[in-house]
Amino acid sequence: MTERSMLLALFDDVDPAADAIEKLRTMGIGDEQMTVISGIPVLEKFLGRPSVWTNVPRLALGGAVVGFLAGMFFAYGTPTMYPLNVGGQGLFAGPPAIVVIFELTMLGLLASTFLGVFLDSYFPSYQPKEYVTEVSDGKIAVLFSCPVEMESGISKAMTALGAEAVKPAEAQQL
Amino acid sequence: MEEIKQKWGMVIDQDICTGCQACVAACAMENNISFVGEKSAAYRRGMHWIRVERFWEGQFPEISTGFQPVMCQQCGYAPCEPVCPVYATVHSDVEQVNLQVYNRCIGTRYCANNCPYQVRTFNWFDYERPEPLSNHLNPDVTVRRRGLIEKCTFCIQRIYQYEDVAKSEGREVMDGEVVPACAQACPADAIVFGRLDDPESRVSQLARNERSTQLLGDLGTQPKVIYLKGGSGHVRNG
Amino acid sequence: MSATAKTPILSHEEEYRQHLMLDPRPRGEMNAMVMESMQTTSWKFWVVTGFLALVVLVSLVGIWGYMIAEGLGLAGITRPSYWGIFIVNTVFWIGISHAGTFISAILRVLKAEFRRPFTRAAELMTTFGLAQAGLSIFMHMGRVWLAYWMFPYPNQRDLWPNFHSPLMWDFLAINTYLLASTMYLYLPLIPDVTMARDRSTGWRKVFYRILALGFRGTEGEWIHLRTAMGIFALAIIPVMFSVHTIVAWDFAVAMRPGWSSTIFGPYFVVGALHSGIAAVAMVLVIIRSTMKHMTYFIRPEHFDAIGKLMLVVSMTWAYFFFNDYMVQWYGGDKFTRILLEFHEKGPLGWIWFLMLIFNVAIPWLTLWNKRVRSTPWAMFIIGLLINIGMWFERYIIIPISLTINRMPFTWGEYKPGAEIPLSIGTLAFFILLYMIASRLVPLVPVWEVQEGQHAHSLRRVGKAVAPTVSELE
């Protein structure tokens, strides 16, 4: 196994970054060996990157189902356990049940969406990671691993395509 | 028309009522009602579970006064019941009255707003009973603290007491045996209490009178109090 | 050079450059501006903060504590108005809180780009407004130490709360909305606290590092964040509508003249938007005039857009108000008609008239004019009057309408007592929370501003330029 090193190429705009990624692919760096870090979201299609799978919608739907069931329990389960007649309305009242079920379904949906972000992104994680603060200044960083002997060749290619800097990526405490 | 569930009920004859307010005093004594002081009472914070409303009819000099004692109507379709968030006021299926559970009330006062008869009162403070006033307290009835709602209970402590007595003697409660404090005190015998589901009881017979009416009856609350009015100085037994 | 040498193309372009989206600056510069506005604090700020903290201490801790110990009798509520200013404040603050969701959710879904610089300022209003609403609800409860009984928790006596009650729907809806809007405030905040983390030292860096959760901006993180924000933006809109509708149902399902109005649901939602958007205008004026560099982010164009919204919402409010009024006036029962007359000609009739002047007349007379809409101090005054008008509206609906019921023997006027210092306390607390947040939280979502600026450009079309927006999201 050849030794690999992690490099980080910093770009100012989407166009040079997209060109650079394509160049990296022609030089033999696979998509899984690359990560793009940016200060604003850039859609994968603009960078020519494969789209990333996200579990958030499915988790959201699951949470909505859990919320729905909780709503059903509050509306129909609790009067079964604690039956009290009020106002001549009957034990199980339809319109109040609709309100309760709606609110809890939405709560389930939104809470699980929020938690889904945490789960999918492995938040919170305070380990040292590869990062440069220029990213939050709006730059696009292409983080990739390449065989050590290709390092200088790739660096030159990146710089030729407009990289502001190409440096070794060190995991640092964020 | 749906069948109306009823058990305990009351008939109040407004044509006989003299407005003496003995019922108000008796209820206050029986149910440990707090004294709020003159200033608070003027600001409508009196705690009375029964009030005697006074109406003037006619133009001077042909004015007549009408008196209307109003207490909790123990509605079958009580608007106060479904709105309590903690089930502090619920319907008793056994006694067919509206129950107020003091221990459970958290004081949102939604029930008081929703009562069309405005019969619910709220404990605005912990009202004091300086000695020896506390000696009058009825041990059969809770003393309420601040922050909760209370209202007429049809003297449910007396209902339970006489039901217990009747049960221990192996019989049914007799008509006229259970007398709430207001009915007991009324010198004109304008308040009659008993079983509305027994067609032979005194209260049922009076309820069938042609003068019978209900307060805000068109709201559909199914009150258990029937008012007799429309005669002028009509003597009931004459 | 003659006067006609200036070509029309240039002056149009200049005019367009007045717009934030068409006047981009490097992200690093914008970051520095936001950080500086957060960290530059004058002595005047501390004076105001200290004063507000004192008011909050005296009012919310002192007076409220005393009221809990002594009883609600210290307030002015009594028969027949068992609900008074505390509930007015609750509805008022929930109304204010709707503005945040409107701006960050509805405007995002509708792709109204002018929302970008102030979504966070609006969302903070939602969270802090809901906090005041919660306090006001607790203030109104007779036995507030038992408030937890409204929470459905399993217990050995199998006691559950009553879900038939509109107050329980309130409990569920307001808590859902509070949690949802706090989550929706936090998600877009993550990239900004990342930026703040990168540019801070000392305790601030620790604070932002914790909040940033280790965010870097990788493709995965952005996809998860953006998907979540998309779901939130869509889902929180029905929640927002349901919350104030349910609050409206506290009144509408009751058997009171003037309250049993079927239109209360949407009427309250529109009323919430009315006062909320006006409050956003007020807050933006203050932010713009007191914080450094905010004149770059918040511009007359934003007040212009908000002003148009305020005018449309005012017209919608007038429509719903008249709907409610006309139906009760024409076909209402005896007590409803007596109530309407009491509103207009009773001892507090001046409140009713001022409500209509502030909510309808003033917006309609002023907000059609672009110059007025683009003038911050004018928008502040109009916003303030609208908020006063909407507070009056709730005062009319609650204590004044409760005065008239179907038992005339019980009628009586409501005179507030301890409610007044406690209301001032909630207002002071709201402003205090906001001022503290302005020191800790980047008020402008810079990444969203940059995102928008990337998507906007000026395109030459024929003889002129036109702003273009690309769909980069």
mmCIF file of N, CA, C and O in Angstrom, chain C residues 79-108:
data_model
loop_
_atom_site.group_PDB
_atom_site.id
_atom_site.type_symbol
_atom_site.label_atom_id
_atom_site.label_comp_id
_atom_site.label_asym_id
_atom_site.label_seq_id
_atom_site.Cartn_x
_atom_site.Cartn_y
_atom_site.Cartn_z
ATOM 1 N N ARG C 79 -65.146 38.573 39.090
ATOM 2 C CA ARG C 79 -66.333 38.287 38.310
ATOM 3 C C ARG C 79 -66.806 39.587 37.670
ATOM 4 O O ARG C 79 -66.812 40.613 38.348
ATOM 5 N N PRO C 80 -67.287 39.578 36.433
ATOM 6 C CA PRO C 80 -67.356 38.446 35.518
ATOM 7 C C PRO C 80 -66.144 38.293 34.605
ATOM 8 O O PRO C 80 -66.117 37.389 33.798
ATOM 9 N N SER C 81 -65.140 39.200 34.745
ATOM 10 C CA SER C 81 -63.968 39.078 33.876
ATOM 11 C C SER C 81 -62.914 38.256 34.589
ATOM 12 O O SER C 81 -61.974 38.793 35.172
ATOM 13 N N TYR C 82 -63.072 36.942 34.568
ATOM 14 C CA TYR C 82 -62.103 36.093 35.255
ATOM 15 C C TYR C 82 -60.784 36.017 34.524
ATOM 16 O O TYR C 82 -59.797 35.522 35.080
ATOM 17 N N TRP C 83 -60.761 36.452 33.285
ATOM 18 C CA TRP C 83 -59.499 36.553 32.554
ATOM 19 C C TRP C 83 -59.261 38.025 32.268
ATOM 20 O O TRP C 83 -60.163 38.733 31.834
ATOM 21 N N GLY C 84 -58.044 38.481 32.503
ATOM 22 C CA GLY C 84 -57.761 39.894 32.299
ATOM 23 C C GLY C 84 -56.493 40.111 31.517
ATOM 24 O O GLY C 84 -56.217 39.419 30.539
ATOM 25 N N ILE C 85 -55.688 41.035 32.008
ATOM 26 C CA ILE C 85 -54.514 41.458 31.249
ATOM 27 C C ILE C 85 -53.496 40.337 31.090
ATOM 28 O O ILE C 85 -52.761 40.299 30.101
ATOM 29 N N PHE C 86 -53.456 39.399 32.030
ATOM 30 C CA PHE C 86 -52.474 38.318 31.871
ATOM 31 C C PHE C 86 -52.739 37.542 30.590
ATOM 32 O O PHE C 86 -51.819 37.185 29.850
ATOM 33 N N ILE C 87 -54.009 37.268 30.328
ATOM 34 C CA ILE C 87 -54.329 36.530 29.108
ATOM 35 C C ILE C 87 -54.162 37.440 27.888
ATOM 36 O O ILE C 87 -53.727 36.989 26.826
ATOM 37 N N VAL C 88 -54.472 38.715 28.045
ATOM 38 C CA VAL C 88 -54.226 39.654 26.946
ATOM 39 C C VAL C 88 -52.753 39.611 26.565
ATOM 40 O O VAL C 88 -52.392 39.533 25.387
ATOM 41 N N ASN C 89 -51.897 39.638 27.588
ATOM 42 C CA ASN C 89 -50.460 39.587 27.309
ATOM 43 C C ASN C 89 -50.054 38.277 26.674
ATOM 44 O O ASN C 89 -49.219 38.241 25.771
ATOM 45 N N THR C 90 -50.632 37.180 27.153
ATOM 46 C CA THR C 90 -50.305 35.883 26.567
ATOM 47 C C THR C 90 -50.593 35.893 25.082
ATOM 48 O O THR C 90 -49.737 35.541 24.253
ATOM 49 N N VAL C 91 -51.806 36.315 24.713
ATOM 50 C CA VAL C 91 -52.178 36.323 23.303
ATOM 51 C C VAL C 91 -51.284 37.296 22.542
ATOM 52 O O VAL C 91 -50.838 37.024 21.422
ATOM 53 N N PHE C 92 -50.986 38.437 23.174
ATOM 54 C CA PHE C 92 -50.153 39.435 22.524
ATOM 55 C C PHE C 92 -48.770 38.883 22.218
ATOM 56 O O PHE C 92 -48.263 39.012 21.097
ATOM 57 N N TRP C 93 -48.142 38.250 23.200
ATOM 58 C CA TRP C 93 -46.787 37.753 22.974
ATOM 59 C C TRP C 93 -46.765 36.582 21.992
ATOM 60 O O TRP C 93 -45.832 36.438 21.201
ATOM 61 N N ILE C 94 -47.783 35.737 22.032
ATOM 62 C CA ILE C 94 -47.832 34.670 21.030
ATOM 63 C C ILE C 94 -47.976 35.282 19.650
ATOM 64 O O ILE C 94 -47.394 34.809 18.670
ATOM 65 N N GLY C 95 -48.761 36.363 19.583
ATOM 66 C CA GLY C 95 -48.901 37.039 18.302
ATOM 67 C C GLY C 95 -47.574 37.565 17.788
ATOM 68 O O GLY C 95 -47.226 37.400 16.621
ATOM 69 N N ILE C 96 -46.818 38.209 18.696
ATOM 70 C CA ILE C 96 -45.503 38.720 18.307
ATOM 71 C C ILE C 96 -44.633 37.574 17.802
ATOM 72 O O ILE C 96 -43.869 37.723 16.844
ATOM 73 N N SER C 97 -44.770 36.429 18.440
ATOM 74 C CA SER C 97 -43.875 35.334 18.088
ATOM 75 C C SER C 97 -44.159 34.789 16.708
ATOM 76 O O SER C 97 -43.308 34.122 16.126
ATOM 77 N N HIS C 98 -45.345 35.056 16.176
ATOM 78 C CA HIS C 98 -45.649 34.505 14.850
ATOM 79 C C HIS C 98 -44.856 35.177 13.749
ATOM 80 O O HIS C 98 -44.696 34.619 12.668
ATOM 81 N N ALA C 99 -44.351 36.382 14.025
ATOM 82 C CA ALA C 99 -43.630 37.089 12.969
ATOM 83 C C ALA C 99 -42.383 36.334 12.574
ATOM 84 O O ALA C 99 -42.041 36.249 11.399
ATOM 85 N N GLY C 100 -41.709 35.780 13.576
ATOM 86 C CA GLY C 100 -40.467 35.080 13.294
ATOM 87 C C GLY C 100 -40.672 33.952 12.314
ATOM 88 O O GLY C 100 -39.949 33.806 11.333
ATOM 89 N N THR C 101 -41.698 33.145 12.594
ATOM 90 C CA THR C 101 -41.954 32.021 11.703
ATOM 91 C C THR C 101 -42.390 32.508 10.342
ATOM 92 O O THR C 101 -42.015 31.934 9.319
ATOM 93 N N PHE C 102 -43.190 33.565 10.326
ATOM 94 C CA PHE C 102 -43.647 34.071 9.039
ATOM 95 C C PHE C 102 -42.448 34.422 8.177
ATOM 96 O O PHE C 102 -42.344 34.025 7.023
ATOM 97 N N ILE C 103 -41.485 35.144 8.786
ATOM 98 C CA ILE C 103 -40.371 35.617 7.981
ATOM 99 C C ILE C 103 -39.420 34.490 7.647
ATOM 100 O O ILE C 103 -38.960 34.370 6.512
ATOM 101 N N SER C 104 -39.114 33.623 8.600
ATOM 102 C CA SER C 104 -38.109 32.623 8.276
ATOM 103 C C SER C 104 -38.693 31.427 7.559
ATOM 104 O O SER C 104 -37.982 30.731 6.863
ATOM 105 N N ALA C 105 -39.994 31.176 7.689
ATOM 106 C CA ALA C 105 -40.553 30.008 7.016
ATOM 107 C C ALA C 105 -41.343 30.387 5.764
ATOM 108 O O ALA C 105 -41.009 29.959 4.664
ATOM 109 N N ILE C 106 -42.353 31.209 5.951
ATOM 110 C CA ILE C 106 -43.227 31.511 4.808
ATOM 111 C C ILE C 106 -42.458 32.261 3.737
ATOM 112 O O ILE C 106 -42.533 31.944 2.543
ATOM 113 N N LEU C 107 -41.658 33.255 4.138
ATOM 114 C CA LEU C 107 -40.918 34.003 3.129
ATOM 115 C C LEU C 107 -39.856 33.137 2.475
ATOM 116 O O LEU C 107 -39.513 33.339 1.309
ATOM 117 N N ARG C 108 -39.312 32.156 3.217
ATOM 118 C CA ARG C 108 -38.329 31.274 2.591
ATOM 119 C C ARG C 108 -39.022 30.405 1.552
ATOM 120 O O ARG C 108 -38.533 30.219 0.447
#
